[in-house]
Amino acid sequence: MPQTYFTVGPSQIYPTYMQHLQTAMDLHLGSIGHRTSTFRKIYQHTTEQLRILLNIPASHAIFFTPSATEIWERILLNTVKCNSFHLVNGAFSQRFYEYAIALQKTPKLYNVNHGEGFDFSSIIIPEENELICTTQNETASGVQIPVSDLVELKKKYPSQLLCTDIVSSAPISDIDYNYIDSSFFSVQKAFGMPPGLGVWIVNEACLQKAKELEAKGMNIGAHHTLSSFYKNYQAFETPSTPNTIAIYILGKIAEDFNLIGIENIRKTSASKAKLLYNFADDNSSFQPLVTNPNHRSETVVVLNTNEDSSLFLEAMAQQGFIISSGYGKFKKSQIRIPNFPSSTEEQMAELIYAMEAEVSKK
Amino acid sequence: MPQTYFTVGPSQIYPTYMQHLQTAMDLHLGSIGHRTSTFRKIYQHTTEQLRILLNIPASHAIFFTPSATEIWERILLNTVKCNSFHLVNGAFSQRFYEYAIALQKTPKLYNVNHGEGFDFSSIIIPEENELICTTQNETASGVQIPVSDLVELKKKYPSQLLCTDIVSSAPISDIDYNYIDSSFFSVQKAFGMPPGLGVWIVNEACLQKAKELEAKGMNIGAHHTLSSFYKNYQAFETPSTPNTIAIYILGKIAEDFNLIGIENIRKTSASKAKLLYNFADDNSSFQPLVTNPNHRSETVVVLNTNEDSSLFLEAMAQQGFIISSGYGKFKKSQIRIPNFPSSTEEQMAELIYAMEAEVSKK
């Protein structure tokens, strides 16, 4: 039976992935060095396509890391002397905060209950804070921060660096990079690729901060420092041997997305999200965890289940639909459904039809 | 024209790679999470095959990172409070030393001229040193440290941790893990895979050291700490989302190697190395950089050229043979030829024949 991965990442592979992979292998891209002109052209092409897709201005550089998780560590090491402030709306923003503790910074956190969003009018960030850490889309709780709230936040604290984790919302969320100093994502979510590549978008202000910290004699790490990324980026190279094939394929999938047009992709995404939330609102077996529509993620839909969700997930798997469980302690009381470009409206409708049929068996 | 990559890494893709990649995609391995039983079985299988292949005892755990370069940073952060001692025999061992400086350790180094090996009888390592850093096979210079020298070194300094970089010699060098606390390699060299995966082999003594440093309040990093690797390894999991497909394929290629038998692979390797060095010894256009046969790498053969090597490399590329230039400042005065399992004896003979024909045109 065919299997469809409605998992929140790693997720269903994007339909064009295999074709790009075959081309990459035919072109011997697995054998080329990262100091060759072939590699530089790949890096350049991928960043050009990402700039179009995500509307990234020239003020921001684009770096490649093996994962987004690593970027949590790198941005804290490179831009924070002491103080980071973490808006925690789920398990991943919490881990970002814990990275700051492990790195012996003095982070502060503002957290909300699982499934709640932020009321930014009530959040006061200390003046001495250096980096504001936000998770625009929380893969654990399905809570999203509206992009307009991030803009207001930066306007309120213009002297602080603002970063946002868009791991499971890129390229759907329309980030305004004039107000975001840094963001990052990984390819195994909405880009429909296997894991092994993270993308780090960084502006000059972050680099300047890293240079300041270096000049002060701070330990900013040895591997993948911002300076080493910037230096290599001037020639479209990477500081260490990268996952070349993934960088190539990301560029080709971004190109595919650009051919469809990001506005069209976002329209389809909104329409599919509506299908999912309507289904949950109308079906008494599920309740959307996030009750405030402004805070509902469009790309990761988290639903409470009345009964042990593992039984439902097993039954769905029998029908070929692999769906994510709840995260951590919510494993058996919730399910998480991604709404990524890998699935069409028809496939989303099929999933919903199958879920309805499954719960109506009771 | 078919192209053969005689590059020292990324290198020629191993013949079975594409078939394993296809299987991985057919099995949806790009979509599975790293907390699933499917992933755990893959991790377990790959480590089992690597244990057989590299003769890794139960005392050593096997972790996966995105690259070997990252491991330089992790081992220094996790096992060195202040003092590391670096045996520098080329550009990569030099960078390992520079990582220690960047991490604000107080490393010492003992270096030799480009192309020379070590006379261990003349090396005195301070008693207070914590980690001895060696590069068993230097990809930049083609110098190898005989495994017996590493054994003697550990016997001489039993209270110090000894690590060795086997990036471009695994699985050919027969490391005796009873005398090596940690070693590491990446898959784009002798395993014939595209880059994107490093393998870190670590014993209990390293973990204990990491725990000591943590207990002392040292900053050992946040991402990929030894403790987080060990904790996850108990369940054959990884601390962060890994390159699942590469872990799977590494296990399958290790299995392929085990079917051939490591003794046979090493015999073929020795025979191919002999072909290469004989060719260089007999041909007045090239001179092996490493003159002491005991220090000659079997897997990375570095040759001095009389003329600008880029002209020769271009001519060879025209014939379909992509060969590595010299490293760094030796770019135009040397060439580097890998001797990895991806090439057969026949292919090596063809390469040599083509090189002979090329230089005889002069």
PDB file of N, CA and C in Angstrom, chain A residues 45-106:
ATOM      1  N   HIS A  45      23.193  29.762  -6.847  1.00  0.00           N
ATOM      2  CA  HIS A  45      21.854  29.497  -7.389  1.00  0.00           C
ATOM      3  C   HIS A  45      20.846  29.279  -6.268  1.00  0.00           C
ATOM      4  N   THR A  46      21.228  28.485  -5.278  1.00  0.00           N
ATOM      5  CA  THR A  46      20.293  28.186  -4.185  1.00  0.00           C
ATOM      6  C   THR A  46      19.941  29.453  -3.417  1.00  0.00           C
ATOM      7  N   THR A  47      20.943  30.293  -3.146  1.00  0.00           N
ATOM      8  CA  THR A  47      20.626  31.527  -2.416  1.00  0.00           C
ATOM      9  C   THR A  47      19.772  32.461  -3.276  1.00  0.00           C
ATOM     10  N   GLU A  48      20.041  32.520  -4.560  1.00  0.00           N
ATOM     11  CA  GLU A  48      19.223  33.385  -5.435  1.00  0.00           C
ATOM     12  C   GLU A  48      17.757  32.942  -5.411  1.00  0.00           C
ATOM     13  N   GLN A  49      17.539  31.636  -5.492  1.00  0.00           N
ATOM     14  CA  GLN A  49      16.164  31.126  -5.489  1.00  0.00           C
ATOM     15  C   GLN A  49      15.502  31.352  -4.126  1.00  0.00           C
ATOM     16  N   LEU A  50      16.283  31.188  -3.049  1.00  0.00           N
ATOM     17  CA  LEU A  50      15.719  31.406  -1.709  1.00  0.00           C
ATOM     18  C   LEU A  50      15.387  32.887  -1.496  1.00  0.00           C
ATOM     19  N   ARG A  51      16.229  33.761  -2.036  1.00  0.00           N
ATOM     20  CA  ARG A  51      15.956  35.210  -1.905  1.00  0.00           C
ATOM     21  C   ARG A  51      14.620  35.573  -2.557  1.00  0.00           C
ATOM     22  N   ILE A  52      14.386  35.008  -3.747  1.00  0.00           N
ATOM     23  CA  ILE A  52      13.119  35.274  -4.437  1.00  0.00           C
ATOM     24  C   ILE A  52      11.963  34.694  -3.617  1.00  0.00           C
ATOM     25  N   LEU A  53      12.127  33.445  -3.228  1.00  0.00           N
ATOM     26  CA  LEU A  53      11.042  32.725  -2.553  1.00  0.00           C
ATOM     27  C   LEU A  53      10.657  33.372  -1.229  1.00  0.00           C
ATOM     28  N   LEU A  54      11.674  33.718  -0.426  1.00  0.00           N
ATOM     29  CA  LEU A  54      11.409  34.196   0.936  1.00  0.00           C
ATOM     30  C   LEU A  54      11.513  35.713   1.044  1.00  0.00           C
ATOM     31  N   ASN A  55      11.781  36.366  -0.085  1.00  0.00           N
ATOM     32  CA  ASN A  55      11.901  37.827  -0.099  1.00  0.00           C
ATOM     33  C   ASN A  55      12.990  38.297   0.875  1.00  0.00           C
ATOM     34  N   ILE A  56      14.161  37.715   0.714  1.00  0.00           N
ATOM     35  CA  ILE A  56      15.291  38.032   1.597  1.00  0.00           C
ATOM     36  C   ILE A  56      16.092  39.170   0.965  1.00  0.00           C
ATOM     37  N   PRO A  57      16.234  40.285   1.661  1.00  0.00           N
ATOM     38  CA  PRO A  57      16.954  41.423   1.070  1.00  0.00           C
ATOM     39  C   PRO A  57      18.466  41.213   1.074  1.00  0.00           C
ATOM     40  N   ALA A  58      19.156  42.066   0.326  1.00  0.00           N
ATOM     41  CA  ALA A  58      20.616  41.965   0.199  1.00  0.00           C
ATOM     42  C   ALA A  58      21.326  42.177   1.531  1.00  0.00           C
ATOM     43  N   SER A  59      20.629  42.798   2.480  1.00  0.00           N
ATOM     44  CA  SER A  59      21.218  43.035   3.806  1.00  0.00           C
ATOM     45  C   SER A  59      21.486  41.743   4.576  1.00  0.00           C
ATOM     46  N   HIS A  60      20.859  40.658   4.143  1.00  0.00           N
ATOM     47  CA  HIS A  60      20.984  39.384   4.861  1.00  0.00           C
ATOM     48  C   HIS A  60      21.759  38.361   4.026  1.00  0.00           C
ATOM     49  N   ALA A  61      22.700  37.685   4.675  1.00  0.00           N
ATOM     50  CA  ALA A  61      23.433  36.592   4.035  1.00  0.00           C
ATOM     51  C   ALA A  61      22.704  35.270   4.300  1.00  0.00           C
ATOM     52  N   ILE A  62      23.024  34.283   3.503  1.00  0.00           N
ATOM     53  CA  ILE A  62      22.385  32.962   3.658  1.00  0.00           C
ATOM     54  C   ILE A  62      23.477  31.901   3.793  1.00  0.00           C
ATOM     55  N   PHE A  63      23.471  31.219   4.940  1.00  0.00           N
ATOM     56  CA  PHE A  63      24.483  30.197   5.219  1.00  0.00           C
ATOM     57  C   PHE A  63      23.827  28.820   5.332  1.00  0.00           C
ATOM     58  N   PHE A  64      24.637  27.785   5.126  1.00  0.00           N
ATOM     59  CA  PHE A  64      24.121  26.427   5.248  1.00  0.00           C
ATOM     60  C   PHE A  64      24.800  25.701   6.399  1.00  0.00           C
ATOM     61  N   THR A  65      23.998  25.102   7.248  1.00  0.00           N
ATOM     62  CA  THR A  65      24.490  24.305   8.372  1.00  0.00           C
ATOM     63  C   THR A  65      23.893  22.907   8.233  1.00  0.00           C
ATOM     64  N   PRO A  66      24.364  21.954   9.020  1.00  0.00           N
ATOM     65  CA  PRO A  66      23.766  20.610   8.912  1.00  0.00           C
ATOM     66  C   PRO A  66      22.357  20.528   9.497  1.00  0.00           C
ATOM     67  N   SER A  67      22.000  21.437  10.397  1.00  0.00           N
ATOM     68  CA  SER A  67      20.674  21.376  11.021  1.00  0.00           C
ATOM     69  C   SER A  67      20.324  22.736  11.590  1.00  0.00           C
ATOM     70  N   ALA A  68      19.032  22.938  11.873  1.00  0.00           N
ATOM     71  CA  ALA A  68      18.610  24.179  12.531  1.00  0.00           C
ATOM     72  C   ALA A  68      19.000  24.149  14.009  1.00  0.00           C
ATOM     73  N   THR A  69      19.011  22.964  14.592  1.00  0.00           N
ATOM     74  CA  THR A  69      19.384  22.843  16.012  1.00  0.00           C
ATOM     75  C   THR A  69      20.770  23.422  16.255  1.00  0.00           C
ATOM     76  N   GLU A  70      21.694  23.134  15.337  1.00  0.00           N
ATOM     77  CA  GLU A  70      23.032  23.678  15.508  1.00  0.00           C
ATOM     78  C   GLU A  70      22.999  25.213  15.520  1.00  0.00           C
ATOM     79  N   ILE A  71      22.072  25.789  14.765  1.00  0.00           N
ATOM     80  CA  ILE A  71      22.007  27.259  14.669  1.00  0.00           C
ATOM     81  C   ILE A  71      21.635  27.886  16.014  1.00  0.00           C
ATOM     82  N   TRP A  72      20.799  27.182  16.812  1.00  0.00           N
ATOM     83  CA  TRP A  72      20.515  27.687  18.162  1.00  0.00           C
ATOM     84  C   TRP A  72      21.826  27.981  18.897  1.00  0.00           C
ATOM     85  N   GLU A  73      22.735  27.006  18.822  1.00  0.00           N
ATOM     86  CA  GLU A  73      24.006  27.164  19.537  1.00  0.00           C
ATOM     87  C   GLU A  73      24.847  28.281  18.915  1.00  0.00           C
ATOM     88  N   ARG A  74      24.925  28.290  17.586  1.00  0.00           N
ATOM     89  CA  ARG A  74      25.808  29.250  16.906  1.00  0.00           C
ATOM     90  C   ARG A  74      25.349  30.683  17.114  1.00  0.00           C
ATOM     91  N   ILE A  75      24.045  30.913  17.061  1.00  0.00           N
ATOM     92  CA  ILE A  75      23.595  32.305  17.192  1.00  0.00           C
ATOM     93  C   ILE A  75      23.795  32.800  18.620  1.00  0.00           C
ATOM     94  N   LEU A  76      23.607  31.913  19.582  1.00  0.00           N
ATOM     95  CA  LEU A  76      23.840  32.302  20.983  1.00  0.00           C
ATOM     96  C   LEU A  76      25.329  32.576  21.213  1.00  0.00           C
ATOM     97  N   LEU A  77      26.194  31.705  20.706  1.00  0.00           N
ATOM     98  CA  LEU A  77      27.636  31.891  20.870  1.00  0.00           C
ATOM     99  C   LEU A  77      28.113  33.176  20.202  1.00  0.00           C
ATOM    100  N   ASN A  78      27.549  33.472  19.028  1.00  0.00           N
ATOM    101  CA  ASN A  78      28.082  34.556  18.203  1.00  0.00           C
ATOM    102  C   ASN A  78      27.471  35.925  18.439  1.00  0.00           C
ATOM    103  N   THR A  79      26.308  35.966  19.101  1.00  0.00           N
ATOM    104  CA  THR A  79      25.677  37.288  19.251  1.00  0.00           C
ATOM    105  C   THR A  79      25.291  37.631  20.698  1.00  0.00           C
ATOM    106  N   VAL A  80      25.576  36.734  21.630  1.00  0.00           N
ATOM    107  CA  VAL A  80      25.185  37.007  23.017  1.00  0.00           C
ATOM    108  C   VAL A  80      26.393  36.962  23.944  1.00  0.00           C
ATOM    109  N   LYS A  81      26.661  38.091  24.590  1.00  0.00           N
ATOM    110  CA  LYS A  81      27.708  38.090  25.616  1.00  0.00           C
ATOM    111  C   LYS A  81      27.118  37.467  26.881  1.00  0.00           C
ATOM    112  N   CYS A  82      25.983  37.998  27.334  1.00  0.00           N
ATOM    113  CA  CYS A  82      25.350  37.489  28.554  1.00  0.00           C
ATOM    114  C   CYS A  82      23.860  37.197  28.373  1.00  0.00           C
ATOM    115  N   ASN A  83      23.141  38.179  27.802  1.00  0.00           N
ATOM    116  CA  ASN A  83      21.679  38.176  27.958  1.00  0.00           C
ATOM    117  C   ASN A  83      20.897  37.838  26.692  1.00  0.00           C
ATOM    118  N   SER A  84      20.185  36.738  26.758  1.00  0.00           N
ATOM    119  CA  SER A  84      19.203  36.448  25.713  1.00  0.00           C
ATOM    120  C   SER A  84      17.842  36.360  26.388  1.00  0.00           C
ATOM    121  N   PHE A  85      16.803  36.685  25.625  1.00  0.00           N
ATOM    122  CA  PHE A  85      15.437  36.653  26.159  1.00  0.00           C
ATOM    123  C   PHE A  85      14.625  35.724  25.269  1.00  0.00           C
ATOM    124  N   HIS A  86      14.000  34.738  25.885  1.00  0.00           N
ATOM    125  CA  HIS A  86      13.349  33.674  25.123  1.00  0.00           C
ATOM    126  C   HIS A  86      11.837  33.671  25.308  1.00  0.00           C
ATOM    127  N   LEU A  87      11.139  33.796  24.207  1.00  0.00           N
ATOM    128  CA  LEU A  87       9.685  33.672  24.222  1.00  0.00           C
ATOM    129  C   LEU A  87       9.370  32.198  23.989  1.00  0.00           C
ATOM    130  N   VAL A  88       8.925  31.534  25.044  1.00  0.00           N
ATOM    131  CA  VAL A  88       8.767  30.077  24.989  1.00  0.00           C
ATOM    132  C   VAL A  88       7.296  29.707  24.837  1.00  0.00           C
ATOM    133  N   ASN A  89       6.991  29.110  23.687  1.00  0.00           N
ATOM    134  CA  ASN A  89       5.617  28.681  23.418  1.00  0.00           C
ATOM    135  C   ASN A  89       5.536  27.201  23.040  1.00  0.00           C
ATOM    136  N   GLY A  90       6.513  26.430  23.520  1.00  0.00           N
ATOM    137  CA  GLY A  90       6.495  24.993  23.225  1.00  0.00           C
ATOM    138  C   GLY A  90       7.856  24.377  23.502  1.00  0.00           C
ATOM    139  N   ALA A  91       7.986  23.086  23.223  1.00  0.00           N
ATOM    140  CA  ALA A  91       9.176  22.325  23.601  1.00  0.00           C
ATOM    141  C   ALA A  91      10.429  22.774  22.856  1.00  0.00           C
ATOM    142  N   PHE A  92      10.278  23.275  21.628  1.00  0.00           N
ATOM    143  CA  PHE A  92      11.476  23.641  20.866  1.00  0.00           C
ATOM    144  C   PHE A  92      12.020  25.001  21.291  1.00  0.00           C
ATOM    145  N   SER A  93      11.122  25.959  21.532  1.00  0.00           N
ATOM    146  CA  SER A  93      11.589  27.252  22.055  1.00  0.00           C
ATOM    147  C   SER A  93      12.182  27.055  23.453  1.00  0.00           C
ATOM    148  N   GLN A  94      11.656  26.089  24.190  1.00  0.00           N
ATOM    149  CA  GLN A  94      12.212  25.761  25.510  1.00  0.00           C
ATOM    150  C   GLN A  94      13.639  25.224  25.369  1.00  0.00           C
ATOM    151  N   ARG A  95      13.862  24.361  24.366  1.00  0.00           N
ATOM    152  CA  ARG A  95      15.215  23.809  24.168  1.00  0.00           C
ATOM    153  C   ARG A  95      16.204  24.894  23.736  1.00  0.00           C
ATOM    154  N   PHE A  96      15.727  25.830  22.955  1.00  0.00           N
ATOM    155  CA  PHE A  96      16.556  26.976  22.544  1.00  0.00           C
ATOM    156  C   PHE A  96      17.026  27.702  23.816  1.00  0.00           C
ATOM    157  N   TYR A  97      16.099  27.913  24.746  1.00  0.00           N
ATOM    158  CA  TYR A  97      16.420  28.549  26.039  1.00  0.00           C
ATOM    159  C   TYR A  97      17.446  27.710  26.809  1.00  0.00           C
ATOM    160  N   GLU A  98      17.235  26.395  26.812  1.00  0.00           N
ATOM    161  CA  GLU A  98      18.155  25.510  27.543  1.00  0.00           C
ATOM    162  C   GLU A  98      19.565  25.514  26.928  1.00  0.00           C
ATOM    163  N   TYR A  99      19.640  25.707  25.624  1.00  0.00           N
ATOM    164  CA  TYR A  99      20.955  25.846  24.984  1.00  0.00           C
ATOM    165  C   TYR A  99      21.684  27.057  25.574  1.00  0.00           C
ATOM    166  N   ALA A 100      20.962  28.144  25.803  1.00  0.00           N
ATOM    167  CA  ALA A 100      21.584  29.355  26.358  1.00  0.00           C
ATOM    168  C   ALA A 100      22.119  29.079  27.764  1.00  0.00           C
ATOM    169  N   ILE A 101      21.382  28.307  28.538  1.00  0.00           N
ATOM    170  CA  ILE A 101      21.853  27.940  29.887  1.00  0.00           C
ATOM    171  C   ILE A 101      23.113  27.087  29.772  1.00  0.00           C
ATOM    172  N   ALA A 102      23.074  26.083  28.900  1.00  0.00           N
ATOM    173  CA  ALA A 102      24.234  25.199  28.731  1.00  0.00           C
ATOM    174  C   ALA A 102      25.465  25.997  28.311  1.00  0.00           C
ATOM    175  N   LEU A 103      25.266  27.050  27.552  1.00  0.00           N
ATOM    176  CA  LEU A 103      26.395  27.866  27.082  1.00  0.00           C
ATOM    177  C   LEU A 103      26.803  28.919  28.111  1.00  0.00           C
ATOM    178  N   GLN A 104      26.185  28.831  29.287  1.00  0.00           N
ATOM    179  CA  GLN A 104      26.542  29.689  30.414  1.00  0.00           C
ATOM    180  C   GLN A 104      26.262  31.162  30.156  1.00  0.00           C
ATOM    181  N   LYS A 105      25.239  31.406  29.343  1.00  0.00           N
ATOM    182  CA  LYS A 105      24.703  32.759  29.231  1.00  0.00           C
ATOM    183  C   LYS A 105      23.744  32.940  30.411  1.00  0.00           C
ATOM    184  N   THR A 106      23.169  34.132  30.524  1.00  0.00           N
ATOM    185  CA  THR A 106      22.169  34.334  31.580  1.00  0.00           C
ATOM    186  C   THR A 106      20.827  34.671  30.923  1.00  0.00           C
TER     187      THR A 106
END
